Coordinates of C-alpha atoms and ligand atoms in Angstrom, one line a residue:
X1 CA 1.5 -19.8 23.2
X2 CA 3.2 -16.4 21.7
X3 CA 6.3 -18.5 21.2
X4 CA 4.9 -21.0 18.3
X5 CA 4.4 -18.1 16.3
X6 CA 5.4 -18.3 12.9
X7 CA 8.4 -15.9 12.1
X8 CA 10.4 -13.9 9.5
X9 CA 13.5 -15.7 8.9
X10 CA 15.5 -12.0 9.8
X11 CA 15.1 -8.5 9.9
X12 CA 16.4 -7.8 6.0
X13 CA 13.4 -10.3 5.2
X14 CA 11.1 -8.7 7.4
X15 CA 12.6 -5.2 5.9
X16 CA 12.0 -6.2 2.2
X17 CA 7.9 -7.9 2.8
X18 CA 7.1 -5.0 4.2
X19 CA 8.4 -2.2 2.1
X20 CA 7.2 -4.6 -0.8
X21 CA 3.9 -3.9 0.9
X22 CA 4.3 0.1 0.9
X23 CA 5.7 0.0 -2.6
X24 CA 2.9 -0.6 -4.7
X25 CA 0.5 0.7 -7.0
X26 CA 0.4 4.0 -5.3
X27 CA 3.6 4.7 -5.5
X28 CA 4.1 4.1 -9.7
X29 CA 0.8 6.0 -10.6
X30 CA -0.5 8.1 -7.7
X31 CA 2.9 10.0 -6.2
X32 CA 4.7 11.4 -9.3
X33 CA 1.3 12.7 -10.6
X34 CA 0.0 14.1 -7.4
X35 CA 3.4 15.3 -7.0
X36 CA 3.3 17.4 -10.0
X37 CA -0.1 19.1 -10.5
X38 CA -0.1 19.7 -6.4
X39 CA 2.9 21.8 -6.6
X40 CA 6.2 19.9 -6.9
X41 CA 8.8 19.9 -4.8
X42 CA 6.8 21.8 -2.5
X43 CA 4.2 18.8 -2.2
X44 CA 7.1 17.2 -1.6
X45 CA 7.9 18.9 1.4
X46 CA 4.7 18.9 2.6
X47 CA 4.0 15.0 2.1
X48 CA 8.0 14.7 4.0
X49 CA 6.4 16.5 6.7
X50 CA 3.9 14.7 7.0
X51 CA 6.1 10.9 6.7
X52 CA 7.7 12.4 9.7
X53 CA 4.7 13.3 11.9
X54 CA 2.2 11.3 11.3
X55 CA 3.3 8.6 9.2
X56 CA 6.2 7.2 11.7
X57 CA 4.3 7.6 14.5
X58 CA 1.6 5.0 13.0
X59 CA 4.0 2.7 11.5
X60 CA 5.5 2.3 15.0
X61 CA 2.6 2.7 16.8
X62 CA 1.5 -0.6 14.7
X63 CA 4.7 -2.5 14.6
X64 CA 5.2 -2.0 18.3
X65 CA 0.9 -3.5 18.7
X66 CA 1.1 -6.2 16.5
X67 CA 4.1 -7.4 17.9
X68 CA 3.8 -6.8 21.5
X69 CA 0.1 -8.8 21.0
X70 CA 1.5 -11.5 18.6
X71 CA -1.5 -11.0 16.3
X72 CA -3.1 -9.3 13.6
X73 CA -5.8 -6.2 14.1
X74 CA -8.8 -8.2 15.5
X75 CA -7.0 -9.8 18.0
X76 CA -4.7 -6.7 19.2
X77 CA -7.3 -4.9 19.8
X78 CA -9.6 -7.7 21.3
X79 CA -6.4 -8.4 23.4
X80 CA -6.2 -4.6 24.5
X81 CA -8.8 -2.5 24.8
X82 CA -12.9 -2.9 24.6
X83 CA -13.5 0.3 23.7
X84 CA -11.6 0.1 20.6
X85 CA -12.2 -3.2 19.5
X86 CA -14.3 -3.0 16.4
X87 CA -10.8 -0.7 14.9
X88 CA -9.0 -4.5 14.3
X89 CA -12.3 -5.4 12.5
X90 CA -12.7 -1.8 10.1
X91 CA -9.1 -2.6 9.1
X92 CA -9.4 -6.4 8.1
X93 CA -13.1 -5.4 6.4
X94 CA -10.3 -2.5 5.0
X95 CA -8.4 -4.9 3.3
X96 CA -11.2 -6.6 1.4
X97 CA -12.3 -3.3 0.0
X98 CA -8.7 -2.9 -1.6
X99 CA -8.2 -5.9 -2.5
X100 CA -11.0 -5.3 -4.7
X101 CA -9.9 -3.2 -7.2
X102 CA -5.9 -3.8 -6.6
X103 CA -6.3 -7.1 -8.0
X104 CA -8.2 -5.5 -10.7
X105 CA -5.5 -3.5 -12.0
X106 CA -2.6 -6.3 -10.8
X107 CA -4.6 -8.0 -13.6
X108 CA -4.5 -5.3 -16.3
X109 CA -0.4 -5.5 -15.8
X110 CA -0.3 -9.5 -16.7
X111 CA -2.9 -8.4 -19.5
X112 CA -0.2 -5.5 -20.8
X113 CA 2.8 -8.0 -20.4
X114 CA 1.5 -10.6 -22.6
X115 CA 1.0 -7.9 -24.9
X116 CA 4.1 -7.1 -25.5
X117 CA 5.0 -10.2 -26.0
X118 CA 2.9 -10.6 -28.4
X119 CA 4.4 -7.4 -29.8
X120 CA 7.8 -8.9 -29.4
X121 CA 6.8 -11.5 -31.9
X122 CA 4.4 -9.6 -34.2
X123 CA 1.9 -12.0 -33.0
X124 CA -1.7 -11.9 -32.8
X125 CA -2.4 -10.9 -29.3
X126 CA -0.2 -8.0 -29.7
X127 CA -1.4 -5.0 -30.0
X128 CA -1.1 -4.4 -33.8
X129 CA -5.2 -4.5 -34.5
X130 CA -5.4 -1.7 -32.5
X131 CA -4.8 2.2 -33.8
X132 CA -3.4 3.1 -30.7
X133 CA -3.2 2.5 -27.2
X134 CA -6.1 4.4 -26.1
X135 CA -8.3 2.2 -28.2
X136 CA -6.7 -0.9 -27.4
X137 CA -7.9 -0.2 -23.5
X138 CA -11.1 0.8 -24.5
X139 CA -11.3 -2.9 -26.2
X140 CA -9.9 -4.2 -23.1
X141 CA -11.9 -2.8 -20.1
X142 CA -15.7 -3.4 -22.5
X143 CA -14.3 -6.9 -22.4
X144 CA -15.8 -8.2 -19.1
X145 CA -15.0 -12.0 -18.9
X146 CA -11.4 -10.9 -20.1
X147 CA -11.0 -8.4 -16.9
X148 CA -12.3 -11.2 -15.1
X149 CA -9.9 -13.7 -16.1
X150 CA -6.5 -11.5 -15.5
X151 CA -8.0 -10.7 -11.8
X152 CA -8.1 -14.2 -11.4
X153 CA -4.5 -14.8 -12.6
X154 CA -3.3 -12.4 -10.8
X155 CA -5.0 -13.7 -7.2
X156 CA -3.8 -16.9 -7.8
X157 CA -0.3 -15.7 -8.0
X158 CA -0.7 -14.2 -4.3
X159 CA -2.8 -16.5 -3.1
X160 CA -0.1 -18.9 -3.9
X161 CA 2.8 -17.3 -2.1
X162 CA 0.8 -16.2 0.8
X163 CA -0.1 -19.6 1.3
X164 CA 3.7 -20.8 1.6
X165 CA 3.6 -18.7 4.6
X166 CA 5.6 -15.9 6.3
X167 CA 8.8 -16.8 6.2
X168 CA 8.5 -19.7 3.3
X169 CA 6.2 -17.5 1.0
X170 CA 6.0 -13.8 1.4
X171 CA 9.8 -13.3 2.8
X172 CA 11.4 -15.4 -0.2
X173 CA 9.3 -14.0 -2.6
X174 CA 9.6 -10.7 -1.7
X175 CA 13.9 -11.0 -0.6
X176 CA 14.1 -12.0 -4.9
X177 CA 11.1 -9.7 -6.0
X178 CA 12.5 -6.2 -4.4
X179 CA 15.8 -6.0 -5.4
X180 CA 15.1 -7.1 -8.7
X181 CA 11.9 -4.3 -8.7
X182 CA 15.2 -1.5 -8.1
X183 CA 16.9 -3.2 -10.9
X184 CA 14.2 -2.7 -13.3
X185 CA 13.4 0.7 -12.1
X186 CA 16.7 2.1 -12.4
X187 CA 16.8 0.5 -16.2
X188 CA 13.4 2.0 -16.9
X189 CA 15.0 5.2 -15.7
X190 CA 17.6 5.7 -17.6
X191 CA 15.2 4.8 -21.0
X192 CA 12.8 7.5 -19.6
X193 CA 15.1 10.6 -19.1
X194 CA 16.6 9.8 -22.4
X195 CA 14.0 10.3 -24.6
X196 CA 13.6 13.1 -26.3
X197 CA 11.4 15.7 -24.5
X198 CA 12.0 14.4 -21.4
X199 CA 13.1 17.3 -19.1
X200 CA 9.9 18.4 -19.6
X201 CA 8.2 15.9 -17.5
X202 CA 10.9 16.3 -14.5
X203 CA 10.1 19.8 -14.7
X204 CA 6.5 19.1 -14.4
X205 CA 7.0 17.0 -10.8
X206 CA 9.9 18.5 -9.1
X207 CA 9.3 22.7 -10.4
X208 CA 8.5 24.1 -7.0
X209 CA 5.1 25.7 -7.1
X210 CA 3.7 27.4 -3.8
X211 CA 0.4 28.2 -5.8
X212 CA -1.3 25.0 -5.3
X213 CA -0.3 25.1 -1.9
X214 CA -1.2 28.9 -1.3
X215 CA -4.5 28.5 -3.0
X216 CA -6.4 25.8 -1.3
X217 CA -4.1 24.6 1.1
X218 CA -6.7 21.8 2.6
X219 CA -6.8 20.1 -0.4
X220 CA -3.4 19.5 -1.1
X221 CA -3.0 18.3 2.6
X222 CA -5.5 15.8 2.0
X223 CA -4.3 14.8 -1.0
X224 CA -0.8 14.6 0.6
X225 CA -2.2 12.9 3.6
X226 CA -3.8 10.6 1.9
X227 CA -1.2 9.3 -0.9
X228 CA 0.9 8.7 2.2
X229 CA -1.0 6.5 4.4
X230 CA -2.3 4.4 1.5
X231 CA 1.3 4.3 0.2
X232 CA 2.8 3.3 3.4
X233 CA 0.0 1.1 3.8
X234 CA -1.1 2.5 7.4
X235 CA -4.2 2.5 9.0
X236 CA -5.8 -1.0 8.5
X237 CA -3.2 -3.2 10.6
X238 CA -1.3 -4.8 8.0
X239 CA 1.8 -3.3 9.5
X240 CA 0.4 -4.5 12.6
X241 CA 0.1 -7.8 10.9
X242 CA 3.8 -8.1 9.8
X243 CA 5.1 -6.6 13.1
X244 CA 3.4 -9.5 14.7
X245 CA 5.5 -11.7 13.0
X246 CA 8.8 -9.9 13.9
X247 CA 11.1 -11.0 16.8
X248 CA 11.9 -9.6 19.8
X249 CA 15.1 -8.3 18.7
X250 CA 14.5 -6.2 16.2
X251 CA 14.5 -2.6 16.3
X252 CA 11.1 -1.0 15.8
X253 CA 12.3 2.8 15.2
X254 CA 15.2 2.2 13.1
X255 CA 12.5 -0.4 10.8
X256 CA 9.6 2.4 11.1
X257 CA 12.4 4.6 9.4
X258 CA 13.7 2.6 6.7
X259 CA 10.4 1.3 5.4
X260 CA 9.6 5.1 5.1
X261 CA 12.5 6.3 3.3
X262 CA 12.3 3.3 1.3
X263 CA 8.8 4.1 -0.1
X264 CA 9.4 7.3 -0.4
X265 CA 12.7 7.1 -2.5
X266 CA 11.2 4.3 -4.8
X267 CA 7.6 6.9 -5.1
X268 CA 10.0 10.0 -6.4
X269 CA 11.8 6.8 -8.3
X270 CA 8.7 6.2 -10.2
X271 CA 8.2 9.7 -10.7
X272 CA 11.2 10.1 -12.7
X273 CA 10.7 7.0 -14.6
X274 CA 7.0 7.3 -15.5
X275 CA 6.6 11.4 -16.1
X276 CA 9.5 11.7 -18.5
X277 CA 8.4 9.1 -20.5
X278 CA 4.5 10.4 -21.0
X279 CA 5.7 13.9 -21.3
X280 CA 8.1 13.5 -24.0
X281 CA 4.8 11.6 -26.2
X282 CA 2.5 13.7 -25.0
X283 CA 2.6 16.4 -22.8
X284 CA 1.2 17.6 -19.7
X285 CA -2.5 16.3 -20.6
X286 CA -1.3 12.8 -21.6
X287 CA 0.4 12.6 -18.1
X288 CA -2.7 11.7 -16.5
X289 CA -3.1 10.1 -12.8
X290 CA -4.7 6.7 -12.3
X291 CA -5.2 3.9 -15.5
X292 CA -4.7 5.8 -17.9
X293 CA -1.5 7.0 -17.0
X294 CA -0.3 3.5 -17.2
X295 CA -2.4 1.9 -19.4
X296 CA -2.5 4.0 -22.4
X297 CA 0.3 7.1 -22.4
X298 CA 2.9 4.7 -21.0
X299 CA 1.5 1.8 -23.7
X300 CA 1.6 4.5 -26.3
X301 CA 5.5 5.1 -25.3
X302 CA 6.3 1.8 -25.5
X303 CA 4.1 1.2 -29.0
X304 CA 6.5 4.6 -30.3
X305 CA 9.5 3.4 -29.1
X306 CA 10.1 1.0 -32.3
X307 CA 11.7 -2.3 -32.3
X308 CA 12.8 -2.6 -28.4
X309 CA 9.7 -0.9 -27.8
X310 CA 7.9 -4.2 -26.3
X311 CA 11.2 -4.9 -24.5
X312 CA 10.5 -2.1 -22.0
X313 CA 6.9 -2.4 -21.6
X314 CA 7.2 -6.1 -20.5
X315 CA 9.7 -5.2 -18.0
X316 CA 7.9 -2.4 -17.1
X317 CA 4.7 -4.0 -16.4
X318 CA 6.9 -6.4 -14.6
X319 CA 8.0 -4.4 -12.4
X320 CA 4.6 -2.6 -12.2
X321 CA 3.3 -6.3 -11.3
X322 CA 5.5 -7.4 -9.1
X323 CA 5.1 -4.0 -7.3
X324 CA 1.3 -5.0 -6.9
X325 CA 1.7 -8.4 -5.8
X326 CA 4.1 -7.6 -2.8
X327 CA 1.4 -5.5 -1.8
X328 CA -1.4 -7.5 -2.1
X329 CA -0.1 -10.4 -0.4
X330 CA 0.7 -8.2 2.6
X331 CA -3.2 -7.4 2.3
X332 CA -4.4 -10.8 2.1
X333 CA -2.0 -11.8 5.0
X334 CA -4.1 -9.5 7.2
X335 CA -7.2 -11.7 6.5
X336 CA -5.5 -14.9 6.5
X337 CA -3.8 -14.0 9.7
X338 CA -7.0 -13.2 11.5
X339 CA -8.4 -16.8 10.6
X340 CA -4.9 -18.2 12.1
X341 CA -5.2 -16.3 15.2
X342 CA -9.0 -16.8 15.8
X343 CA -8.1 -20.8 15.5
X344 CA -5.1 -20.2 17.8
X345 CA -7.7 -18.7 20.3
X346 CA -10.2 -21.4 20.1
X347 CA -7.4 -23.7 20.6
X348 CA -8.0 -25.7 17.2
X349 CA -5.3 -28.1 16.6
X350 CA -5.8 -28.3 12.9
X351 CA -6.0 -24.9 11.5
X352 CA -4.8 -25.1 8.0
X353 CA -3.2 -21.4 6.8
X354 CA -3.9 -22.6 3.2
X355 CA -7.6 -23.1 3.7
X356 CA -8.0 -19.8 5.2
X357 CA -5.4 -18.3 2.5
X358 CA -8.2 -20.1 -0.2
X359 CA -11.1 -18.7 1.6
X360 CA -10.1 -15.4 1.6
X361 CA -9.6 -15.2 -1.7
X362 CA -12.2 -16.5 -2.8
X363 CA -14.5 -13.6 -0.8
X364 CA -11.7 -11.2 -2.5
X365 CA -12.5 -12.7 -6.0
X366 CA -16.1 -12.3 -5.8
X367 CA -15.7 -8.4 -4.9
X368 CA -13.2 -7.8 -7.5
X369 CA -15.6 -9.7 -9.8
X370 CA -17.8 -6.2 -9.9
X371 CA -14.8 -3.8 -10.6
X372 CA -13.6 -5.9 -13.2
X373 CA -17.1 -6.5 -14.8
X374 CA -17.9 -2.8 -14.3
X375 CA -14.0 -2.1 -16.7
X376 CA -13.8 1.4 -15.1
X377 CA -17.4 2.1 -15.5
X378 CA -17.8 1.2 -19.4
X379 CA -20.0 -1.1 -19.2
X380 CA -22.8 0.0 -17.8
X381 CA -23.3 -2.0 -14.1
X382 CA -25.6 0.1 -11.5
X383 CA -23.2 2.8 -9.5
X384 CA -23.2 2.8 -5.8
X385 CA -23.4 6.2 -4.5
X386 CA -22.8 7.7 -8.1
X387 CA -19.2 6.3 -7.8
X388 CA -17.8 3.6 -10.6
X389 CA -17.0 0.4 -8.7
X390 CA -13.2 1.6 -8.4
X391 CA -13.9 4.7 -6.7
X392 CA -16.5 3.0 -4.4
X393 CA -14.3 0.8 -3.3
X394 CA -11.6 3.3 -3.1
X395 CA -12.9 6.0 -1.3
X396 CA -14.5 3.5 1.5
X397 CA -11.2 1.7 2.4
X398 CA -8.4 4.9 0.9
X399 CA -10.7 7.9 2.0
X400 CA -12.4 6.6 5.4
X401 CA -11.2 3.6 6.7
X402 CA -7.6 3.9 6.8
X403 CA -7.8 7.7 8.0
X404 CA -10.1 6.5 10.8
X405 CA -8.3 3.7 11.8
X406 CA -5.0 5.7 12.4
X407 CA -6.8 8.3 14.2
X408 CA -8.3 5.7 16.3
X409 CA -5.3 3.6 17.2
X410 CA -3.2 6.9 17.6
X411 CA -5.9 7.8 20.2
X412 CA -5.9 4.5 21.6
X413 CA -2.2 4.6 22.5
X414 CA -2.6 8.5 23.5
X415 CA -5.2 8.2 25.7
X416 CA -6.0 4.2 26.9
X417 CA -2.8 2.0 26.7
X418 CA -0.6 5.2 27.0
X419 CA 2.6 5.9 26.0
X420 CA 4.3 4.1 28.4
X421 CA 3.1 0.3 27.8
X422 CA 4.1 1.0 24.1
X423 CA 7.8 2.2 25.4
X424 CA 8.0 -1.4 26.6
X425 CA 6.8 -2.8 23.2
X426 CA 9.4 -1.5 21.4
X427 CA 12.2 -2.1 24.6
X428 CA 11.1 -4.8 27.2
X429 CA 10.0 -6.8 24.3
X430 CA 14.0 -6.7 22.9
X431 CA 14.3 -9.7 26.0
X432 CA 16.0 -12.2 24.4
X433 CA 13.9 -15.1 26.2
X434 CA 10.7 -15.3 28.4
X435 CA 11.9 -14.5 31.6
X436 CA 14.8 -13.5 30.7
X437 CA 15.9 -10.0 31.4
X438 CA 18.4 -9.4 29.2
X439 CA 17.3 -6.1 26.6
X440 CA 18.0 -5.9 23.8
X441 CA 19.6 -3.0 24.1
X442 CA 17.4 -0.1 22.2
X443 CA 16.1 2.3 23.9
X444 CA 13.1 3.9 22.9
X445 CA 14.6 7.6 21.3
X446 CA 11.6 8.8 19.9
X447 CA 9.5 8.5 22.7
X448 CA 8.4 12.0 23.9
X449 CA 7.9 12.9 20.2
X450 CA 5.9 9.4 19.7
X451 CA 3.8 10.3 22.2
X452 CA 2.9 13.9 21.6
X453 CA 2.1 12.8 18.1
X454 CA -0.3 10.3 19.0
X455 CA -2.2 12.4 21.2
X456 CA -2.0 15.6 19.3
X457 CA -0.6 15.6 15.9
X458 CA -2.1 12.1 14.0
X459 CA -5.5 12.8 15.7
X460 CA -5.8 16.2 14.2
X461 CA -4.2 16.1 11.0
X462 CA -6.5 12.4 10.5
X463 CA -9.6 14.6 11.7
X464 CA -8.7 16.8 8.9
X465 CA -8.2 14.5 6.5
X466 CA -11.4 13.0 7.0
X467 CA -13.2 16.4 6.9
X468 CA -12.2 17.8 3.8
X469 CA -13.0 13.7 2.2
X470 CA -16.5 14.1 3.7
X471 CA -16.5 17.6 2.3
X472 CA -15.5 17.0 -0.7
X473 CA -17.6 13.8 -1.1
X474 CA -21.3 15.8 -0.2
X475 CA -19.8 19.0 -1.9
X476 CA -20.3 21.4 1.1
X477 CA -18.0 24.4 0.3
X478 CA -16.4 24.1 3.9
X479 CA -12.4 24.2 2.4
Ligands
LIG501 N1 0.9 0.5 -0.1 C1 0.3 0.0 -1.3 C2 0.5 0.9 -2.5 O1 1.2 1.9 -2.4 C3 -1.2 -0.3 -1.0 C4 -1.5 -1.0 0.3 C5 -2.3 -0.3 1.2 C6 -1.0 -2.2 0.6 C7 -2.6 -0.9 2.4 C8 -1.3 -2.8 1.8 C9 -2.1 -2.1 2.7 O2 0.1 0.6 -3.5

């Protein structure tokens, strides 16, 4: 049955939809800010660290799963384990929860792009009614049925390409969309650290600080530990998810490695892009993380910048879109991919990927409905837990979920499938054909250090994680 399995078309395909699933959101507005009030270059170091010891570990850990089982989360684990089962299901439940406030702000970047059109031209929907940027977001996010409308041009888009499939859809989209996203990132670059004023916002991220770290040394490894896996977009299977699409061939360590130095290069990247730019308007306070970053300082930039002005927000919110769209696709793949393989199981002849594809984001719509109602809590809706709709969301799938669902699979392979089964994921399965015993030829290098991280190292340092978010969350002093 494995064999009918859809698959990438090659392994620079496969290489491109998945680092366009890492590079995302997090990386343009979460890293270069976290970066530079956590400490610099000595975040850096610490989040490096932490790529190495815990991040590669689960991004192998689930590309060598998902492709050894040939199916996303739900079925790996049913496939593998009873004990672990429900994991497959927290990380597709995972991917909803994003979903819901990632196609939110996806939204907010068309809404910015036909801005500056509009600026291009001196047209109406510009942004020329408004005094500055800060009030034209304000209009914006009180402006429900507007939110709503951009959320929904913005699924459509990846409901579209997810539904032309792996290798039709997400692999051409994404072999076009990522080298063209370096393209406009280096241009935005070289605009950035040209301004005046700019040095002042490199200083900010890369200055190494030790304070930070010396201070409250929890903190910044959760933040650290945190920014990663939601950045390398660990812990809910979606790597699983691609990997299960990936052929035998293919070399899982040398992938696991590239996909992490990609994301990371293109999150520093984005760093020197963004933090010049808001620094040399406004300093360290306009430099904010999150929305505002993007949404008003960087607006504000563009709105100062004179007549090319709306040149470079367009393409900036371009390449801030298409950043968001190669993620979100990968996110509702995981969904879609769990319909596939539960009609694949129940032997259904007729399972139609662009049903499922529609059905999915049609659940997706209806939760990103409330966070783009609720326009960053101005306008009033109910607040679960005390939390705006943005944070709720975020903190169940960023601050729980994901954390849990590494630990769990990293204790899974420790402790239940072992070390050794996964060793013939990432070699046995190199055999060319069933049957056949040809390898491919890798041998599994990292394996001694793969598996001491999965029983020690990613348990512990996710236990951590979740302990200081739980801390922090019911304020109880502990760190
Ligand atoms: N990695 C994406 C980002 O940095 C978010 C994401 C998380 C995508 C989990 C898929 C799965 O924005």
């Amino acid at each position: 049955m494995e064999h009918t399995r859809a698959k990438w078309g090659s392994n620079f395909g496969f290489l491109m939809a998945a680092i366009g699933s890492a590079v995302g959101l997090g990386n343009i507005w979460g890293f270069p800010y976290k970066m530079g009030a956590n400490g610099g270059f000595a975040f850096l170091l610490l989040y490096l660290l932490l790529a190495a010891f815990v991040g590669f570990a689960v991004m192998l850990g689930e590309l060598a799963l998902g492709r050894k089982s040939g199916r996303g989360p739900v079925g790996t684990y049913a496939l593998l384990s009873k004990r672990f089962k429900w994991v497959g299901w927290m990380g597709v439940l995972s991917g909803f929860f994003i979903m819901a406030f990632y196609t939110v702000l996806g939204g907010y970047c068309i809404k910015y792009m036909v801005l500056n059109i509009g600026d291009m031209f001196g047209a109406g929907f510009g942004s020329g009614a408004f005094a500055d940027a800060g009030a034209l977001f304000g209009a914006f996010i009180t402006n429900p049925l507007e939110g709503v409308i951009y959320t929904v041009i913005f699924l459509a888009i990846t409901m579209v390409i997810v539904m032309g499939g792996i290798k039709g859809g997400i692999e051409n989209f994404s072999k076009i969309a990522m080298p063209a996203l370096f393209v406009m990132l280096v241009i935005t670059i070289i605009r950035s650290v040209t301004l005046p004023g700019a040095v002042e916002g490199l200083i900010f991220m890369f200055k190494p600080n030790f304070k930070p770290i010396q201070e409250n040394f929890m903190q910044v490894l959760a933040v650290a530990g945190g920014q990663m896996f939601f950045s390398l977009s660990l812990g809910m299977g979606c790597m699983m998810t691609y990997g299960s699409y990936l052929s035998k061939k293919e070399n899982l360590e040398k992938n696991s490695i590239l996909i992490i130095v990609a994301d990371t290069i293109v999150a520093i990247l984005a760093g020197v892009a963004v933090l010049p730019a808001a620094f040399a308007l406004g300093g360290e306070g306009a430099a904010m993380a999150g929305p505002s970053l993007l949404f008003v300082t960087l607006q504000n930039v563009f709105g100062a910048m004179g007549a090319i002005g709306p040149f470079f927000g367009f393409l900036f919110y371009l390449l801030v879109l298409i950043a968001a769209v190669t993620s979100a696709i990968s996110l509702v793949e995981v969904a879609t991919t769990f319909f596939l393989d539960r009609a694949e199981l129940k032997g259904k002849k007729n399972a139609s990927r662009k049903k499922y594809t529609l059905l999915v984001s049609i659940v997706m719509l209806a939760l990103a409905t409330i966070v783009a109602v609720d326009g960053l809590g101005s306008n009033g809706l109910p607040t679960p837990l005390g939390l705006i709709w943005i944070d709720f969301f975020d903190l169940w799938s960023e601050g729980v979920m994901m954390p849990l669902g590494a630990m769990l699979m990293a204790l899974f392979i420790g402790y239940e499938y072992r070390v050794k089964k996964v060793e013939n994921g990432v070699t046995m399965d190199g055999m060319l054909l069933e049957g056949e015993v040809t390898e491919s030829g890798y041998r599994f290098r990292s394996r001694g250090f793969f598996d001491v991280c999965c029983k020690v190292i990613v348990p512990i340092a996710m236990a951590f994680i979740l302990l200081v978010q739980i801390d922090g969350f019911f304020g109880l002093g502990i760190f």
